[in-house]
PDB file of C-alpha atoms and ligand atoms in Angstrom:
ATOM      1  CA  MET C   1      11.582   7.981  10.890  1.00 81.00           C
ATOM      2  CA  THR C   2      14.975   8.709  11.884  1.00 92.00           C
ATOM      3  CA  THR C   3      16.954   5.633  11.834  1.00 96.00           C
ATOM      4  CA  ASN C   4      19.269   5.568  14.940  1.00 98.00           C
ATOM      5  CA  ILE C   5      22.673   4.331  13.841  1.00 98.00           C
ATOM      6  CA  LEU C   6      25.037   2.292  16.627  1.00 98.00           C
ATOM      7  CA  ILE C   7      29.177   2.231  15.664  1.00 98.00           C
ATOM      8  CA  LEU C   8      31.063   0.008  17.323  1.00 98.00           C
ATOM      9  CA  LYS C   9      34.702   0.206  16.952  1.00 98.00           C
ATOM     10  CA  GLY C  10      36.921  -2.408  17.525  1.00 98.00           C
ATOM     11  CA  SER C  11      39.886  -1.631  17.026  1.00 98.00           C
ATOM     12  CA  PRO C  12      42.672   0.076  19.782  1.00 98.00           C
ATOM     13  CA  ARG C  13      43.914   1.678  17.542  1.00 98.00           C
ATOM     14  CA  GLU C  14      40.976   4.682  18.050  1.00 97.00           C
ATOM     15  CA  LYS C  15      42.577   6.509  14.495  1.00 96.00           C
ATOM     16  CA  GLY C  16      43.336   3.679  12.430  1.00 98.00           C
ATOM     17  CA  ASN C  17      42.740   2.401  10.070  1.00 98.00           C
ATOM     18  CA  SER C  18      38.353   1.013  10.430  1.00 98.00           C
ATOM     19  CA  ALA C  19      37.777   3.412  12.232  1.00 98.00           C
ATOM     20  CA  ILE C  20      38.403   6.626   9.497  1.00 98.00           C
ATOM     21  CA  LEU C  21      35.852   4.095   7.754  1.00 98.00           C
ATOM     22  CA  ALA C  22      33.685   3.846  10.299  1.00 98.00           C
ATOM     23  CA  ASP C  23      33.944   7.058  10.554  1.00 98.00           C
ATOM     24  CA  ARG C  24      32.932   7.740   6.925  1.00 98.00           C
ATOM     25  CA  ALA C  25      30.258   5.729   6.887  1.00 98.00           C
ATOM     26  CA  ALA C  26      29.209   7.463  10.367  1.00 98.00           C
ATOM     27  CA  LEU C  27      29.522  10.898   7.416  1.00 98.00           C
ATOM     28  CA  GLY C  28      26.897   9.195   5.086  1.00 98.00           C
ATOM     29  CA  ALA C  29      24.402   8.287   7.342  1.00 98.00           C
ATOM     30  CA  GLN C  30      24.676  11.447   9.674  1.00 98.00           C
ATOM     31  CA  GLU C  31      24.038  13.367   5.496  1.00 98.00           C
ATOM     32  CA  ALA C  32      21.048  10.941   4.637  1.00 97.00           C
ATOM     33  CA  GLY C  33      19.449  11.506   8.086  1.00 97.00           C
ATOM     34  CA  ALA C  34      20.097   9.210  10.718  1.00 98.00           C
ATOM     35  CA  GLN C  35      21.743   9.600  14.288  1.00 98.00           C
ATOM     36  CA  VAL C  36      24.634   7.765  15.081  1.00 98.00           C
ATOM     37  CA  GLU C  37      25.744   6.999  18.093  1.00 98.00           C
ATOM     38  CA  SER C  38      30.001   5.298  18.007  1.00 98.00           C
ATOM     39  CA  ILE C  39      31.390   3.454  20.667  1.00 98.00           C
ATOM     40  CA  TYR C  40      35.086   2.779  21.242  1.00 98.00           C
ATOM     41  CA  LEU C  41      34.654  -1.055  22.337  1.00 98.00           C
ATOM     42  CA  HIS C  42      38.690  -1.136  23.293  1.00 98.00           C
ATOM     43  CA  GLY C  43      38.203   2.283  26.108  1.00 98.00           C
ATOM     44  CA  LEU C  44      35.172  -0.031  27.893  1.00 98.00           C
ATOM     45  CA  ASP C  45      35.314  -2.184  30.712  1.00 98.00           C
ATOM     46  CA  ILE C  46      33.769  -4.997  28.969  1.00 98.00           C
ATOM     47  CA  ARG C  47      34.670  -8.620  30.644  1.00 98.00           C
ATOM     48  CA  PRO C  48      33.707 -12.024  29.329  1.00 98.00           C
ATOM     49  CA  CYS C  49      30.954 -13.379  29.189  1.00 97.00           C
ATOM     50  CA  ASP C  50      31.761 -16.245  32.137  1.00 96.00           C
ATOM     51  CA  GLY C  51      28.539 -18.525  31.344  1.00 96.00           C
ATOM     52  CA  CYS C  52      26.846 -18.785  34.742  1.00 95.00           C
ATOM     53  CA  ASP C  53      24.119 -18.184  32.477  1.00 94.00           C
ATOM     54  CA  LEU C  54      22.465 -17.160  35.443  1.00 93.00           C
ATOM     55  CA  CYS C  55      21.319 -14.445  32.404  1.00 91.00           C
ATOM     56  CA  ASP C  56      18.420 -17.491  32.464  1.00 88.00           C
ATOM     57  CA  ALA C  57      16.436 -15.525  35.638  1.00 88.00           C
ATOM     58  CA  GLY C  58      16.347 -12.433  33.188  1.00 87.00           C
ATOM     59  CA  ALA C  59      19.951  -9.835  32.296  1.00 90.00           C
ATOM     60  CA  CYS C  60      23.937 -10.677  32.176  1.00 93.00           C
ATOM     61  CA  ILE C  61      24.404  -9.972  36.119  1.00 94.00           C
ATOM     62  CA  ILE C  62      28.359  -8.729  35.326  1.00 96.00           C
ATOM     63  CA  GLU C  63      28.613  -5.014  36.451  1.00 97.00           C
ATOM     64  CA  ASP C  64      30.732  -3.216  33.645  1.00 98.00           C
ATOM     65  CA  ASP C  65      29.983  -1.436  30.616  1.00 98.00           C
ATOM     66  CA  MET C  66      27.872  -3.992  28.522  1.00 97.00           C
ATOM     67  CA  GLN C  67      25.465  -2.031  31.496  1.00 96.00           C
ATOM     68  CA  THR C  68      25.007   1.285  29.390  1.00 97.00           C
ATOM     69  CA  LEU C  69      25.661  -0.373  25.882  1.00 97.00           C
ATOM     70  CA  TYR C  70      22.314  -3.208  26.561  1.00 96.00           C
ATOM     71  CA  PRO C  71      19.796  -0.389  26.440  1.00 96.00           C
ATOM     72  CA  LYS C  72      21.668   1.362  23.351  1.00 98.00           C
ATOM     73  CA  LEU C  73      21.557  -1.682  21.379  1.00 97.00           C
ATOM     74  CA  ALA C  74      18.596  -1.805  21.947  1.00 96.00           C
ATOM     75  CA  ALA C  75      17.235   1.740  20.810  1.00 97.00           C
ATOM     76  CA  ALA C  76      19.991   1.093  17.949  1.00 98.00           C
ATOM     77  CA  ASP C  77      18.105  -0.058  14.123  1.00 97.00           C
ATOM     78  CA  ALA C  78      21.338  -0.153  12.434  1.00 98.00           C
ATOM     79  CA  ILE C  79      24.073  -1.517  13.692  1.00 98.00           C
ATOM     80  CA  LEU C  80      28.172  -0.628  12.257  1.00 98.00           C
ATOM     81  CA  LEU C  81      30.945  -3.308  13.225  1.00 98.00           C
ATOM     82  CA  ALA C  82      34.147  -2.306  12.776  1.00 98.00           C
ATOM     83  CA  SER C  83      37.151  -3.901  13.208  1.00 98.00           C
ATOM     84  CA  PRO C  84      40.375  -4.633  11.998  1.00 98.00           C
ATOM     85  CA  ILE C  85      41.955  -9.039  10.277  1.00 98.00           C
ATOM     86  CA  TYR C  86      43.510  -9.775  14.241  1.00 98.00           C
ATOM     87  CA  TRP C  87      45.099 -13.521  14.112  1.00 98.00           C
ATOM     88  CA  PHE C  88      42.777 -14.517  11.290  1.00 98.00           C
ATOM     89  CA  THR C  89      39.428 -12.685  12.257  1.00 98.00           C
ATOM     90  CA  PHE C  90      37.664  -9.292  14.312  1.00 98.00           C
ATOM     91  CA  THR C  91      39.055  -8.568  17.379  1.00 98.00           C
ATOM     92  CA  ALA C  92      39.596  -9.432  20.987  1.00 98.00           C
ATOM     93  CA  GLN C  93      37.381  -6.838  21.803  1.00 98.00           C
ATOM     94  CA  VAL C  94      34.413  -7.163  19.597  1.00 98.00           C
ATOM     95  CA  LYS C  95      33.764 -10.681  20.497  1.00 98.00           C
ATOM     96  CA  LEU C  96      34.458  -9.336  24.288  1.00 98.00           C
ATOM     97  CA  CYS C  97      31.617  -6.804  22.843  1.00 98.00           C
ATOM     98  CA  ILE C  98      29.179  -9.491  20.824  1.00 98.00           C
ATOM     99  CA  ASP C  99      29.528 -12.341  23.787  1.00 97.00           C
ATOM    100  CA  ARG C 100      27.514 -10.632  26.151  1.00 97.00           C
ATOM    101  CA  TRP C 101      25.239 -10.080  23.175  1.00 96.00           C
ATOM    102  CA  TYR C 102      24.193 -14.099  24.489  1.00 93.00           C
ATOM    103  CA  GLY C 103      22.252 -13.205  28.023  1.00 87.00           C
ATOM    104  CA  PHE C 104      20.982 -10.164  26.568  1.00 88.00           C
ATOM    105  CA  GLN C 105      18.823 -11.890  24.307  1.00 85.00           C
ATOM    106  CA  ALA C 106      17.576 -14.746  25.680  1.00 83.00           C
ATOM    107  CA  HIS C 107      15.414 -12.348  27.541  1.00 87.00           C
ATOM    108  CA  HIS C 108      15.345  -9.183  25.084  1.00 89.00           C
ATOM    109  CA  TRP C 109      15.027 -11.148  22.012  1.00 92.00           C
ATOM    110  CA  GLN C 110      12.887  -8.229  20.426  1.00 92.00           C
ATOM    111  CA  GLU C 111      15.302  -5.802  21.285  1.00 91.00           C
ATOM    112  CA  VAL C 112      17.915  -7.234  19.741  1.00 92.00           C
ATOM    113  CA  SER C 113      17.231  -9.219  16.319  1.00 95.00           C
ATOM    114  CA  HIS C 114      15.067  -7.654  13.324  1.00 96.00           C
ATOM    115  CA  LYS C 115      18.465  -4.955  12.785  1.00 97.00           C
ATOM    116  CA  GLN C 116      19.996  -3.608   9.908  1.00 97.00           C
ATOM    117  CA  PHE C 117      24.235  -4.704  10.618  1.00 98.00           C
ATOM    118  CA  GLY C 118      26.536  -3.458   8.623  1.00 98.00           C
ATOM    119  CA  PHE C 119      30.861  -4.424   8.554  1.00 98.00           C
ATOM    120  CA  ILE C 120      33.846  -2.920   8.197  1.00 98.00           C
ATOM    121  CA  LEU C 121      36.869  -4.699   8.272  1.00 98.00           C
ATOM    122  CA  THR C 122      40.285  -3.942   7.591  1.00 98.00           C
ATOM    123  CA  TYR C 123      43.468  -5.762   6.614  1.00 98.00           C
ATOM    124  CA  GLY C 124      47.130  -6.334   6.139  1.00 98.00           C
ATOM    125  CA  ASP C 125      47.360  -8.719   3.998  1.00 98.00           C
ATOM    126  CA  THR C 126      46.121  -8.797   0.500  1.00 96.00           C
ATOM    127  CA  ASP C 127      42.381 -10.929   0.097  1.00 95.00           C
ATOM    128  CA  LEU C 128      40.074 -12.145   2.033  1.00 96.00           C
ATOM    129  CA  TYR C 129      40.826 -15.096   2.383  1.00 97.00           C
ATOM    130  CA  THR C 130      44.637 -15.220   3.044  1.00 98.00           C
ATOM    131  CA  SER C 131      44.219 -11.955   5.725  1.00 98.00           C
ATOM    132  CA  GLY C 132      41.590 -14.529   7.338  1.00 98.00           C
ATOM    133  CA  ALA C 133      38.552 -11.243   6.630  1.00 98.00           C
ATOM    134  CA  ILE C 134      36.785 -14.249   5.938  1.00 98.00           C
ATOM    135  CA  ASN C 135      36.081 -15.935   9.432  1.00 98.00           C
ATOM    136  CA  ALA C 136      35.220 -12.696  10.405  1.00 98.00           C
ATOM    137  CA  ILE C 137      32.365 -12.579   8.168  1.00 98.00           C
ATOM    138  CA  HIS C 138      31.439 -16.182   8.386  1.00 98.00           C
ATOM    139  CA  THR C 139      30.800 -15.206  11.862  1.00 98.00           C
ATOM    140  CA  TYR C 140      29.063 -12.383  11.436  1.00 98.00           C
ATOM    141  CA  GLU C 141      27.186 -14.065   8.921  1.00 98.00           C
ATOM    142  CA  THR C 142      25.660 -16.220  11.182  1.00 98.00           C
ATOM    143  CA  MET C 143      25.089 -14.478  13.966  1.00 98.00           C
ATOM    144  CA  CYS C 144      23.096 -12.315  11.795  1.00 98.00           C
ATOM    145  CA  ARG C 145      20.694 -15.371  10.436  1.00 98.00           C
ATOM    146  CA  PHE C 146      20.266 -16.118  14.453  1.00 97.00           C
ATOM    147  CA  LEU C 147      19.322 -12.861  15.026  1.00 97.00           C
ATOM    148  CA  GLU C 148      16.652 -12.316  12.278  1.00 97.00           C
ATOM    149  CA  SER C 149      18.798  -9.149  11.000  1.00 97.00           C
ATOM    150  CA  LYS C 150      19.802  -8.208   7.569  1.00 97.00           C
ATOM    151  CA  ILE C 151      23.566  -7.431   6.188  1.00 98.00           C
ATOM    152  CA  VAL C 152      23.117  -3.983   4.797  1.00 98.00           C
ATOM    153  CA  GLY C 153      27.021  -4.137   3.483  1.00 98.00           C
ATOM    154  CA  ILE C 154      29.372  -5.708   4.246  1.00 98.00           C
ATOM    155  CA  VAL C 155      33.415  -3.132   3.174  1.00 98.00           C
ATOM    156  CA  HIS C 156      36.399  -4.304   3.696  1.00 98.00           C
ATOM    157  CA  GLY C 157      40.014  -3.483   1.931  1.00 97.00           C
ATOM    158  CA  SER C 158      44.080  -4.296   2.560  1.00 97.00           C
ATOM    159  CA  LEU C 159      45.898  -1.756   4.836  1.00 97.00           C
ATOM    160  CA  ASP C 160      48.090  -1.747   6.822  1.00 91.00           C
ATOM    161  CA  LYS C 161      49.723   1.487   8.784  1.00 94.00           C
ATOM    162  CA  VAL C 162      47.985   3.978  10.378  1.00 94.00           C
ATOM    163  CA  GLY C 163      46.209   5.891   8.677  1.00 93.00           C
ATOM    164  CA  ASP C 164      46.291   4.063   5.597  1.00 95.00           C
ATOM    165  CA  ALA C 165      42.265   4.160   4.713  1.00 96.00           C
ATOM    166  CA  GLU C 166      43.119   7.965   3.517  1.00 95.00           C
ATOM    167  CA  LYS C 167      44.263   7.509   0.244  1.00 96.00           C
ATOM    168  CA  HIS C 168      41.734   4.510  -0.638  1.00 97.00           C
ATOM    169  CA  PRO C 169      39.350   7.041  -1.657  1.00 97.00           C
ATOM    170  CA  GLU C 170      37.315   4.131  -3.007  1.00 98.00           C
ATOM    171  CA  LEU C 171      37.001   2.453   0.550  1.00 98.00           C
ATOM    172  CA  LEU C 172      36.130   5.687   2.051  1.00 98.00           C
ATOM    173  CA  GLN C 173      33.950   6.356  -1.026  1.00 98.00           C
ATOM    174  CA  GLN C 174      32.110   2.645  -0.032  1.00 98.00           C
ATOM    175  CA  ALA C 175      31.918   3.118   3.982  1.00 98.00           C
ATOM    176  CA  TYR C 176      30.488   6.073   2.797  1.00 98.00           C
ATOM    177  CA  ASN C 177      27.634   4.202   0.962  1.00 98.00           C
ATOM    178  CA  LEU C 178      26.997   1.737   3.270  1.00 98.00           C
ATOM    179  CA  GLY C 179      26.208   4.979   6.221  1.00 98.00           C
ATOM    180  CA  LYS C 180      24.012   6.236   3.560  1.00 98.00           C
ATOM    181  CA  LEU C 181      21.901   2.291   3.257  1.00 98.00           C
ATOM    182  CA  LEU C 182      21.817   2.078   6.644  1.00 98.00           C
ATOM    183  CA  ALA C 183      20.242   5.083   6.933  1.00 97.00           C
ATOM    184  CA  SER C 184      17.566   5.021   4.809  1.00 93.00           C
ATOM    185  CA  GLU C 185      16.896   0.632   5.630  1.00 79.00           C
ATOM    186  CA  LYS C 186      14.672   2.197   7.799  1.00 69.00           C
ATOM    187  CA  GLN C 187      12.529   4.261   5.438  1.00 57.00           C
ATOM    188  CA  ASN C 188      12.211   2.565   3.054  1.00 59.00           C
ATOM    189  CA  GLY C 189      10.797   0.182   5.658  1.00 53.00           C
ATOM    190  CA  GLN C 190      12.902  -3.079   5.699  1.00 50.00           C
TER     191      GLN C 190
HETATM  192  C1  FMN P 201      47.708  -8.156  16.823  1.00 56.64           C
HETATM  193  C2  FMN P 201      48.070  -7.985  15.211  1.00 56.64           C
HETATM  194  C3  FMN P 201      46.702  -9.515  14.370  1.00 56.64           C
HETATM  195  C4  FMN P 201      47.395  -8.932  12.942  1.00 56.64           C
HETATM  196  N1  FMN P 201      46.877 -10.132  12.713  1.00 56.64           N
HETATM  197  C5  FMN P 201      46.678 -10.168  10.639  1.00 56.64           C
HETATM  198  C6  FMN P 201      45.895 -11.133  10.819  1.00 56.64           C
HETATM  199  O1  FMN P 201      45.775 -11.963  10.670  1.00 56.64           O
HETATM  200  N2  FMN P 201      45.225 -11.441   8.975  1.00 56.64           N
HETATM  201  C7  FMN P 201      46.033  -9.981   7.931  1.00 56.64           C
HETATM  202  O2  FMN P 201      45.543  -9.157   6.938  1.00 56.64           O
HETATM  203  N3  FMN P 201      46.101  -8.482   8.696  1.00 56.64           N
HETATM  204  C8  FMN P 201      46.503  -8.909  10.767  1.00 56.64           C
HETATM  205  N4  FMN P 201      47.160  -7.764  11.405  1.00 56.64           N
HETATM  206  C9  FMN P 201      47.554  -6.127  10.118  1.00 56.64           C
HETATM  207  C10 FMN P 201      45.567  -5.097  10.455  1.00 56.64           C
HETATM  208  O3  FMN P 201      44.522  -6.528   9.786  1.00 56.64           O
HETATM  209  C11 FMN P 201      46.230  -4.193   9.951  1.00 56.64           C
HETATM  210  O4  FMN P 201      47.361  -3.488  10.446  1.00 56.64           O
HETATM  211  C12 FMN P 201      44.990  -2.793   9.868  1.00 56.64           C
HETATM  212  O5  FMN P 201      44.427  -2.517   8.609  1.00 56.64           O
HETATM  213  C13 FMN P 201      44.689  -2.493  11.100  1.00 56.64           C
HETATM  214  O6  FMN P 201      43.344  -1.819  12.086  1.00 56.64           O
HETATM  215  P1  FMN P 201      43.400  -0.542  12.685  1.00 56.64           P
HETATM  216  O7  FMN P 201      43.813   0.318  11.980  1.00 56.64           O
HETATM  217  O8  FMN P 201      41.622  -0.290  12.258  1.00 56.64           O
HETATM  218  O9  FMN P 201      43.893  -1.170  13.529  1.00 56.64           O
HETATM  219  C14 FMN P 201      46.963  -8.034  12.538  1.00 56.64           C
HETATM  220  C15 FMN P 201      47.565  -6.893  13.199  1.00 56.64           C
HETATM  221  C16 FMN P 201      48.417  -7.172  14.280  1.00 56.64           C
HETATM  222  C17 FMN P 201      48.043  -5.706  15.788  1.00 56.64           C
END
């Protein structure tokens, strides 16, 4: 029973700190036997939800890259969202993407709910509170409660310049472990 993990990278820096940690989580997951796909959100055309509510009729009508992401979301057993903190929460790239789940969950509840979630957050400030990472975590917790989904783990750390994550073996290890855990939850029947 292979676990299917979707990793959504929310930083515009393709090789930035959150991406480095996300790649380490992918390694942990793959080495635990999971199938992993990583997506660089900044490289996609994802438009904001325009609140038209035409999704009430069955599906989001905005023709952009979310249309290829929806089936991947549906197929994922576990989702890992990795983002730096921008202005005291996750990036706009993440927000654009998760806002569009609104138009999906209404008619695809079984496909978007009851998943395993992992989160990676990097920030320049010293801790969860001054950085604003706490705001992102609060949103993720609320989101997971709504989606009746489980948070398997949150890895976060103070990092700044591109590549800083490589100098933090403890964070790399935590990310690796999170990937492994996401891969094993399904086998555990959770
Ligand atoms: C536009 C912008 C806004 C930022 N806002 C915050 C912030 O509110 N709190 C914080 O601690 N760090 C902030 N940072 C620092 C980044 O979160 C930090 O450099 C992070 O490690 C970058 O991760 P990445 O390499 O994955 O992009 C900001 C950086 C940028 C470019």
